[in-house]
Amino acid sequence: MQREFGLTAEQAKARMAFESAVPAIEKSLKAELSDRFAGAWLNAEGNKLIVGVTNDADAALVRSAGAVPQRVKYTSEQLDTVKALLDGQAQFAGSDIHAWYVDPATNSVVVEVAEASASLASTRGFVAAAGQDTDAVRVVPSKERPQPLYNIVGGNAYYIGSGRCSVGFAVTVGGFVTAGHCGRAGSATTGYNRVSQGTFRGSSFPGNDYAWVKTNTNWTSTNQVAGTSARVAGSTVAAIGSSVCRSGSTTGWRCGTVGAYNATVNYAQGSVSGLTRTSACAQPGDSGGSFISGTQAQGVTSGGSGNCSVGGTTYFQPVNEILSAYGLSLQR
């Protein structure tokens, strides 16, 4: 965080302390505002929680909770409905359409498309799937199409034949969660030291991008993540705008901020929904690796665009969905 955000150690600690208090405030306001809730996010400095509102009465409620209100046109429910309409047309999204997600800070559904394709009929046709709410859609040029980051490590390396991916987070039954595109159910793995390690017990990709590996008795689960002394203590979801860091064997420990929840990414292999968009960079060799905010596990690296020389965008599969899908618990 000191390197990525230009902070001192004390500033980084102060930011993490503020961010740890934000989820409870956001949860409370979301419950009070109900279907009038219009999203929440942190400012660029990470020291203010901003909440979208559509009327003055709700603005006063937000202020009383210690957050900053911002008047917007659409509620979260309305934007989620627009995104769901686009999700329903995912199979018709051309290769020029890279991703789409709700961005509460701009109160819109962002559709990322290849720079030369923003005005093409294929893009206009896809956006038209939003029905009468096309005004809520914002088309943004994208330099590169996200790709699953094969040959990747996430905390520590593991291998699937000649392929390499990364451990996400250890689970209590003996094993770990990782990216689905790294291997299929039944595939055998070896560890960073090439010692026999385990077998994929479940895997889903595309649609989702998650999997889990059951390890043999030669391996012991811990709550550690390579690159940080912080230990995994839970999986509370970080607010939009919060700092988040990822661990991978190709590019090491890299940090950024959470940009959007529930993004759908249109990989060449098929679309994956429910991903979280971040500004942390990654490169091939980082797939499956850990995303963590403070001591809270966030997810496993799915894919992205750009690189750690010029910067980029990386998406992760939220860890809570993986744990729920396979009935697993994090090692703490």
PDB file of N, CA and C in Angstrom, residues 1-9 11-12 15 226-228 243-248 250-256 279-282 286 308-309:
ATOM      1  N   MET A   1       0.820  -1.205   0.000  1.00  0.00           N
ATOM      2  CA  MET A   1       0.000   0.000   0.000  1.00  0.00           C
ATOM      3  C   MET A   1       0.857   1.258   0.000  1.00  0.00           C
ATOM      4  N   GLN A   2       2.013   1.200   0.698  1.00  0.00           N
ATOM      5  CA  GLN A   2       2.901   2.363   0.673  1.00  0.00           C
ATOM      6  C   GLN A   2       3.372   2.636  -0.751  1.00  0.00           C
ATOM      7  N   ARG A   3       3.707   1.569  -1.472  1.00  0.00           N
ATOM      8  CA  ARG A   3       4.205   1.734  -2.835  1.00  0.00           C
ATOM      9  C   ARG A   3       3.096   2.148  -3.797  1.00  0.00           C
ATOM     10  N   GLU A   4       1.953   1.464  -3.760  1.00  0.00           N
ATOM     11  CA  GLU A   4       0.899   1.708  -4.746  1.00  0.00           C
ATOM     12  C   GLU A   4       0.180   3.035  -4.517  1.00  0.00           C
ATOM     13  N   PHE A   5      -0.015   3.437  -3.241  1.00  0.00           N
ATOM     14  CA  PHE A   5      -0.790   4.636  -2.945  1.00  0.00           C
ATOM     15  C   PHE A   5       0.055   5.815  -2.496  1.00  0.00           C
ATOM     16  N   GLY A   6       1.380   5.621  -2.366  1.00  0.00           N
ATOM     17  CA  GLY A   6       2.239   6.708  -1.924  1.00  0.00           C
ATOM     18  C   GLY A   6       1.982   7.111  -0.485  1.00  0.00           C
ATOM     19  N   LEU A   7       1.722   6.128   0.378  1.00  0.00           N
ATOM     20  CA  LEU A   7       1.415   6.393   1.778  1.00  0.00           C
ATOM     21  C   LEU A   7       2.587   6.051   2.681  1.00  0.00           C
ATOM     22  N   THR A   8       2.600   6.661   3.843  1.00  0.00           N
ATOM     23  CA  THR A   8       3.530   6.225   4.886  1.00  0.00           C
ATOM     24  C   THR A   8       2.908   5.012   5.574  1.00  0.00           C
ATOM     25  N   ALA A   9       3.700   4.337   6.404  1.00  0.00           N
ATOM     26  CA  ALA A   9       3.175   3.174   7.122  1.00  0.00           C
ATOM     27  C   ALA A   9       2.006   3.575   8.019  1.00  0.00           C
ATOM     28  N   GLN A  11      -0.033   6.152   7.616  1.00  0.00           N
ATOM     29  CA  GLN A  11      -1.190   6.496   6.785  1.00  0.00           C
ATOM     30  C   GLN A  11      -1.893   5.234   6.285  1.00  0.00           C
ATOM     31  N   ALA A  12      -1.105   4.234   5.934  1.00  0.00           N
ATOM     32  CA  ALA A  12      -1.688   2.972   5.478  1.00  0.00           C
ATOM     33  C   ALA A  12      -2.490   2.318   6.599  1.00  0.00           C
ATOM     34  N   ARG A  15      -5.744   4.204   7.102  1.00  0.00           N
ATOM     35  CA  ARG A  15      -6.706   3.905   6.047  1.00  0.00           C
ATOM     36  C   ARG A  15      -7.367   2.554   6.293  1.00  0.00           C
ATOM     37  N   ALA A 226       1.304 -15.218   1.090  1.00  0.00           N
ATOM     38  CA  ALA A 226       2.663 -14.796   0.761  1.00  0.00           C
ATOM     39  C   ALA A 226       2.712 -13.300   0.475  1.00  0.00           C
ATOM     40  N   GLY A 227       3.723 -12.633   1.053  1.00  0.00           N
ATOM     41  CA  GLY A 227       3.920 -11.209   0.792  1.00  0.00           C
ATOM     42  C   GLY A 227       3.438 -10.301   1.896  1.00  0.00           C
ATOM     43  N   THR A 228       2.736 -10.869   2.900  1.00  0.00           N
ATOM     44  CA  THR A 228       2.237 -10.043   3.998  1.00  0.00           C
ATOM     45  C   THR A 228       2.321 -10.815   5.307  1.00  0.00           C
ATOM     46  N   SER A 243      -8.929  -0.269  -0.262  1.00  0.00           N
ATOM     47  CA  SER A 243      -7.682  -0.848  -0.747  1.00  0.00           C
ATOM     48  C   SER A 243      -7.778  -2.369  -0.697  1.00  0.00           C
ATOM     49  N   VAL A 244      -7.156  -3.015  -1.659  1.00  0.00           N
ATOM     50  CA  VAL A 244      -7.124  -4.468  -1.719  1.00  0.00           C
ATOM     51  C   VAL A 244      -5.789  -4.865  -2.337  1.00  0.00           C
ATOM     52  N   CYS A 245      -5.205  -5.945  -1.838  1.00  0.00           N
ATOM     53  CA  CYS A 245      -3.907  -6.391  -2.354  1.00  0.00           C
ATOM     54  C   CYS A 245      -4.000  -7.837  -2.797  1.00  0.00           C
ATOM     55  N   ARG A 246      -3.167  -8.184  -3.767  1.00  0.00           N
ATOM     56  CA  ARG A 246      -3.169  -9.558  -4.256  1.00  0.00           C
ATOM     57  C   ARG A 246      -1.750 -10.108  -4.251  1.00  0.00           C
ATOM     58  N   SER A 247      -1.654 -11.433  -4.135  1.00  0.00           N
ATOM     59  CA  SER A 247      -0.366 -12.117  -4.090  1.00  0.00           C
ATOM     60  C   SER A 247      -0.262 -13.075  -5.263  1.00  0.00           C
ATOM     61  N   GLY A 248       0.838 -12.980  -6.005  1.00  0.00           N
ATOM     62  CA  GLY A 248       1.058 -13.868  -7.143  1.00  0.00           C
ATOM     63  C   GLY A 248       2.528 -14.084  -7.399  1.00  0.00           C
ATOM     64  N   THR A 250       4.204 -14.328 -10.167  1.00  0.00           N
ATOM     65  CA  THR A 250       4.792 -13.596 -11.284  1.00  0.00           C
ATOM     66  C   THR A 250       5.130 -12.161 -10.896  1.00  0.00           C
ATOM     67  N   THR A 251       4.205 -11.486 -10.265  1.00  0.00           N
ATOM     68  CA  THR A 251       4.399 -10.061  -9.969  1.00  0.00           C
ATOM     69  C   THR A 251       4.436  -9.756  -8.482  1.00  0.00           C
ATOM     70  N   GLY A 252       4.369 -10.781  -7.629  1.00  0.00           N
ATOM     71  CA  GLY A 252       4.494 -10.570  -6.196  1.00  0.00           C
ATOM     72  C   GLY A 252       3.265  -9.932  -5.576  1.00  0.00           C
ATOM     73  N   TRP A 253       3.509  -9.030  -4.650  1.00  0.00           N
ATOM     74  CA  TRP A 253       2.458  -8.385  -3.852  1.00  0.00           C
ATOM     75  C   TRP A 253       2.099  -7.057  -4.491  1.00  0.00           C
ATOM     76  N   ARG A 254       0.852  -6.916  -4.936  1.00  0.00           N
ATOM     77  CA  ARG A 254       0.413  -5.706  -5.633  1.00  0.00           C
ATOM     78  C   ARG A 254      -0.913  -5.234  -5.047  1.00  0.00           C
ATOM     79  N   CYS A 255      -1.094  -3.922  -4.984  1.00  0.00           N
ATOM     80  CA  CYS A 255      -2.289  -3.354  -4.368  1.00  0.00           C
ATOM     81  C   CYS A 255      -3.038  -2.417  -5.319  1.00  0.00           C
ATOM     82  N   GLY A 256      -4.297  -2.220  -5.032  1.00  0.00           N
ATOM     83  CA  GLY A 256      -5.139  -1.296  -5.776  1.00  0.00           C
ATOM     84  C   GLY A 256      -6.386  -1.028  -4.961  1.00  0.00           C
ATOM     85  N   SER A 279      -8.260  -2.211  -9.328  1.00  0.00           N
ATOM     86  CA  SER A 279      -7.198  -1.519 -10.055  1.00  0.00           C
ATOM     87  C   SER A 279      -5.826  -2.126  -9.762  1.00  0.00           C
ATOM     88  N   ALA A 280      -5.778  -3.239  -9.026  1.00  0.00           N
ATOM     89  CA  ALA A 280      -4.504  -3.927  -8.791  1.00  0.00           C
ATOM     90  C   ALA A 280      -4.045  -4.558 -10.097  1.00  0.00           C
ATOM     91  N   CYS A 281      -2.759  -4.511 -10.361  1.00  0.00           N
ATOM     92  CA  CYS A 281      -2.247  -5.099 -11.602  1.00  0.00           C
ATOM     93  C   CYS A 281      -1.949  -6.580 -11.413  1.00  0.00           C
ATOM     94  N   ALA A 282      -1.877  -7.296 -12.516  1.00  0.00           N
ATOM     95  CA  ALA A 282      -1.502  -8.710 -12.508  1.00  0.00           C
ATOM     96  C   ALA A 282      -1.005  -9.066 -13.894  1.00  0.00           C
ATOM     97  N   ASP A 286      -0.326 -15.233 -12.458  1.00  0.00           N
ATOM     98  CA  ASP A 286      -0.904 -14.780 -11.189  1.00  0.00           C
ATOM     99  C   ASP A 286      -2.296 -15.355 -10.910  1.00  0.00           C
ATOM    100  N   CYS A 308       1.914  -4.992 -14.912  1.00  0.00           N
ATOM    101  CA  CYS A 308       2.417  -4.245 -13.762  1.00  0.00           C
ATOM    102  C   CYS A 308       3.512  -3.245 -14.123  1.00  0.00           C
ATOM    103  N   SER A 309       3.770  -3.051 -15.424  1.00  0.00           N
ATOM    104  CA  SER A 309       4.666  -1.989 -15.857  1.00  0.00           C
ATOM    105  C   SER A 309       3.889  -0.710 -16.162  1.00  0.00           C
TER     106      SER A 309
END
